[in-house]
Coordinates of C-alpha atoms in Angstrom, one line a residue:
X22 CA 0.0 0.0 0.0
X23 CA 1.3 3.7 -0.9
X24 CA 2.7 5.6 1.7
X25 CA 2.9 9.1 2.6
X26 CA 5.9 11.1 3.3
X27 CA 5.9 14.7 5.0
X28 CA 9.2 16.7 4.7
X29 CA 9.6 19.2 7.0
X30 CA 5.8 20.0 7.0
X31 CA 5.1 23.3 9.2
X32 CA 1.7 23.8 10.1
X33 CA 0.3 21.5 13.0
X34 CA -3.4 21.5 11.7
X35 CA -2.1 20.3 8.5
X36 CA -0.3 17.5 9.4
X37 CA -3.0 16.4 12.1
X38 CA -5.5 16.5 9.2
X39 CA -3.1 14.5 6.9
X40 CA -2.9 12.0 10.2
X41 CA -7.0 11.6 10.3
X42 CA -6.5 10.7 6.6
X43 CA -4.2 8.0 6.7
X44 CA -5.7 7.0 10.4
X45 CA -8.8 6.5 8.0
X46 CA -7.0 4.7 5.1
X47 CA -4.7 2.3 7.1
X48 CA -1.6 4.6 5.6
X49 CA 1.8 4.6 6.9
X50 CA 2.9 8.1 7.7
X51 CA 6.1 9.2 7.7
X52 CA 7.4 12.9 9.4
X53 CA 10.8 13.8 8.2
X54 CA 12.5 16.4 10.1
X55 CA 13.3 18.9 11.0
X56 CA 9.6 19.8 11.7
X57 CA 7.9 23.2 12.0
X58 CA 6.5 22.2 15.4
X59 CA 6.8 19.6 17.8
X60 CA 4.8 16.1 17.9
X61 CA 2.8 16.8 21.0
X62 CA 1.9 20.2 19.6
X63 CA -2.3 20.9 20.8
X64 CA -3.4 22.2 17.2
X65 CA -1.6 18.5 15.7
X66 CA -3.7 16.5 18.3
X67 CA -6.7 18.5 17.9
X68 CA -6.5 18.1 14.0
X69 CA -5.9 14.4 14.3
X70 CA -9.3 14.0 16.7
X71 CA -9.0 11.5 18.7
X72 CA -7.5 9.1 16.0
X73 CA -3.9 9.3 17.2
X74 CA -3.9 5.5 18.1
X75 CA -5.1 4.5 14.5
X76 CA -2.1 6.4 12.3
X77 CA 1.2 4.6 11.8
X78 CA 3.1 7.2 12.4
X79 CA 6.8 7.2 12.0
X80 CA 9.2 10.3 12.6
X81 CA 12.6 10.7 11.1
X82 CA 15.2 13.2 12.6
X83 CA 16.3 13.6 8.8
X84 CA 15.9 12.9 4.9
X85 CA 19.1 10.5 5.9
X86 CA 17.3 8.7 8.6
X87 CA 14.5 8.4 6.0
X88 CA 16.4 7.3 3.3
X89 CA 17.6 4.5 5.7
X90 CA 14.4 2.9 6.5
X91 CA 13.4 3.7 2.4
X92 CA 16.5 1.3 1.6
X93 CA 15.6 -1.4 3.6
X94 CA 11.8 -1.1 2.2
X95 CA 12.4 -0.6 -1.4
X96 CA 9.3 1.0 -3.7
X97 CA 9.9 3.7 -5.8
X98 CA 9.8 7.8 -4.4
X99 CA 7.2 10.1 -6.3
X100 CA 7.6 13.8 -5.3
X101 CA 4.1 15.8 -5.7
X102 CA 5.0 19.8 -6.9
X103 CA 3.7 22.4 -9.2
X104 CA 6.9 21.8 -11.0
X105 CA 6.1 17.9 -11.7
X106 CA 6.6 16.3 -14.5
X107 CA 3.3 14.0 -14.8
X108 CA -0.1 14.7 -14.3
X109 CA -1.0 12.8 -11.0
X110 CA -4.1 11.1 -13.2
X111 CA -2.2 9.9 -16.0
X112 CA 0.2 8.1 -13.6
X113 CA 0.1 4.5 -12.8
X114 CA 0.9 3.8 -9.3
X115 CA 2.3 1.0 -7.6
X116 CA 1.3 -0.5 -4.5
X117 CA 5.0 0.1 -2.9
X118 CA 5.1 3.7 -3.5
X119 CA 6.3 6.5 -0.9
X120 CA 4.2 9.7 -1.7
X121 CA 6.6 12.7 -1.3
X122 CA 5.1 16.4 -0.2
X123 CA 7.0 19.4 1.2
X124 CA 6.7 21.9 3.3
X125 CA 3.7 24.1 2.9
X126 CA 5.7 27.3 2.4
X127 CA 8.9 26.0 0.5
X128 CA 7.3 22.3 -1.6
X129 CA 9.8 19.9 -1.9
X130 CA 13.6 21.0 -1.8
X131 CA 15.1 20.7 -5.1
X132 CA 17.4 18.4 -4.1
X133 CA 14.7 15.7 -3.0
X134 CA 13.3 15.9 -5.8
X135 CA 15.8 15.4 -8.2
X136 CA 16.3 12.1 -6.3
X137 CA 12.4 11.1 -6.9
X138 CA 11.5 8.4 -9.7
X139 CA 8.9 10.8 -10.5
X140 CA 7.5 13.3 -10.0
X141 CA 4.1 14.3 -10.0
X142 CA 2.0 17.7 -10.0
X143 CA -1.9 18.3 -9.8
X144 CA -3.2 20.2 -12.6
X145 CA -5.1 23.6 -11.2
X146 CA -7.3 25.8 -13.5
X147 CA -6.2 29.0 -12.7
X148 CA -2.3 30.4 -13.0
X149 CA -2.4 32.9 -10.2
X150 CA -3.5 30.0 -7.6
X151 CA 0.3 28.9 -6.3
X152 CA -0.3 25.6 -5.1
X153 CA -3.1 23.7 -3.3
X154 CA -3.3 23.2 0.8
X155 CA -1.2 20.3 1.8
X156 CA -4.1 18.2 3.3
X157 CA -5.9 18.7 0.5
X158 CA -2.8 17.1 -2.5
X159 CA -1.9 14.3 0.2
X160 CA -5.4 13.1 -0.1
X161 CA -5.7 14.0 -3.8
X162 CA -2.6 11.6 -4.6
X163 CA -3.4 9.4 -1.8
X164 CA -7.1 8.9 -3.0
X165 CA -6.0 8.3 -6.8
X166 CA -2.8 5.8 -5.7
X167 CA -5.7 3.7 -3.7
X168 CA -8.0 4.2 -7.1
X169 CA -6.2 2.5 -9.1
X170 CA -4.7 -0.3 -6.9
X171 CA -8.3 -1.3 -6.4
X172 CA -8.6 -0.2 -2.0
X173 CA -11.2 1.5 -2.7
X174 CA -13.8 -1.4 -2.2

């Protein structure tokens, strides 16, 4: 099953609202550091309900640490960003996948992404709209990943 992958994510409600969603999809989360607040921060728990014991969460000190646990794991790294080089529809996504997001004020360092199989943007209507809210692209990719690998049942 795809998995999600926070890099330094920054806003608590965010993340605790990407937390319900994977709580609710049986998805792996993974935090990589450093992080914009800390784990027992009130607006992440408040976000998240009270469906903290449901998530599989996992927190990394740093893209290294990640990389570690990535290695052992295996399944290919898809980066989401406006600068992506595949629609996010058109895609075909594999049940091992680790679903890359950044930060909501910075996206996904350059670096990380030019590491990344592929990556992937979702297409928005109009150009003066930057990007979309971070909850909102984790569940977009997350939804579609689950689409097509037939969890949706």
């Amino acid at each position: 099953m795809p998995q999600i992958v926070l890099v330094n994510p920054q806003i608590p409600p965010n993340t605790g609202n990407i937390a319900r969603t994977c709580a609710a999809t049986g998805t792996e989360l993974h935090l990589v550091g450093p992080l914009g607040f800390e784990i027992s921060d009130r607006y992440l728990k408040r976000a998240g309900l009270d469906y903290w014991p449901y998530v599989k969460l996992n927190y990394h000190e740093s893209i290294e640490a990640f990389k570690n646990v990535h290695k052992q794991r295996g399944g290919r790294c898809l980066g989401f960003s406006v600068r992506g080089d595949f629609n996010y529809i058109n895609f075909q996504f594999q049940a091992d996948d680790w679903l890359f997001f950044g930060s909501e004020t910075a996206g996904l360092p350059e670096p990380i992404l030019s590491t990344c199989d592929s990556t992937l943007y979702i297409p928005m209507y109009e150009p003066g709209v930057r990007s979309l809210n971070l909850s909102v692209s984790v569940a977009i990719g997350l939804f579609e990943s689950r689409r097509q690998l037939g969890y949706l049942k």
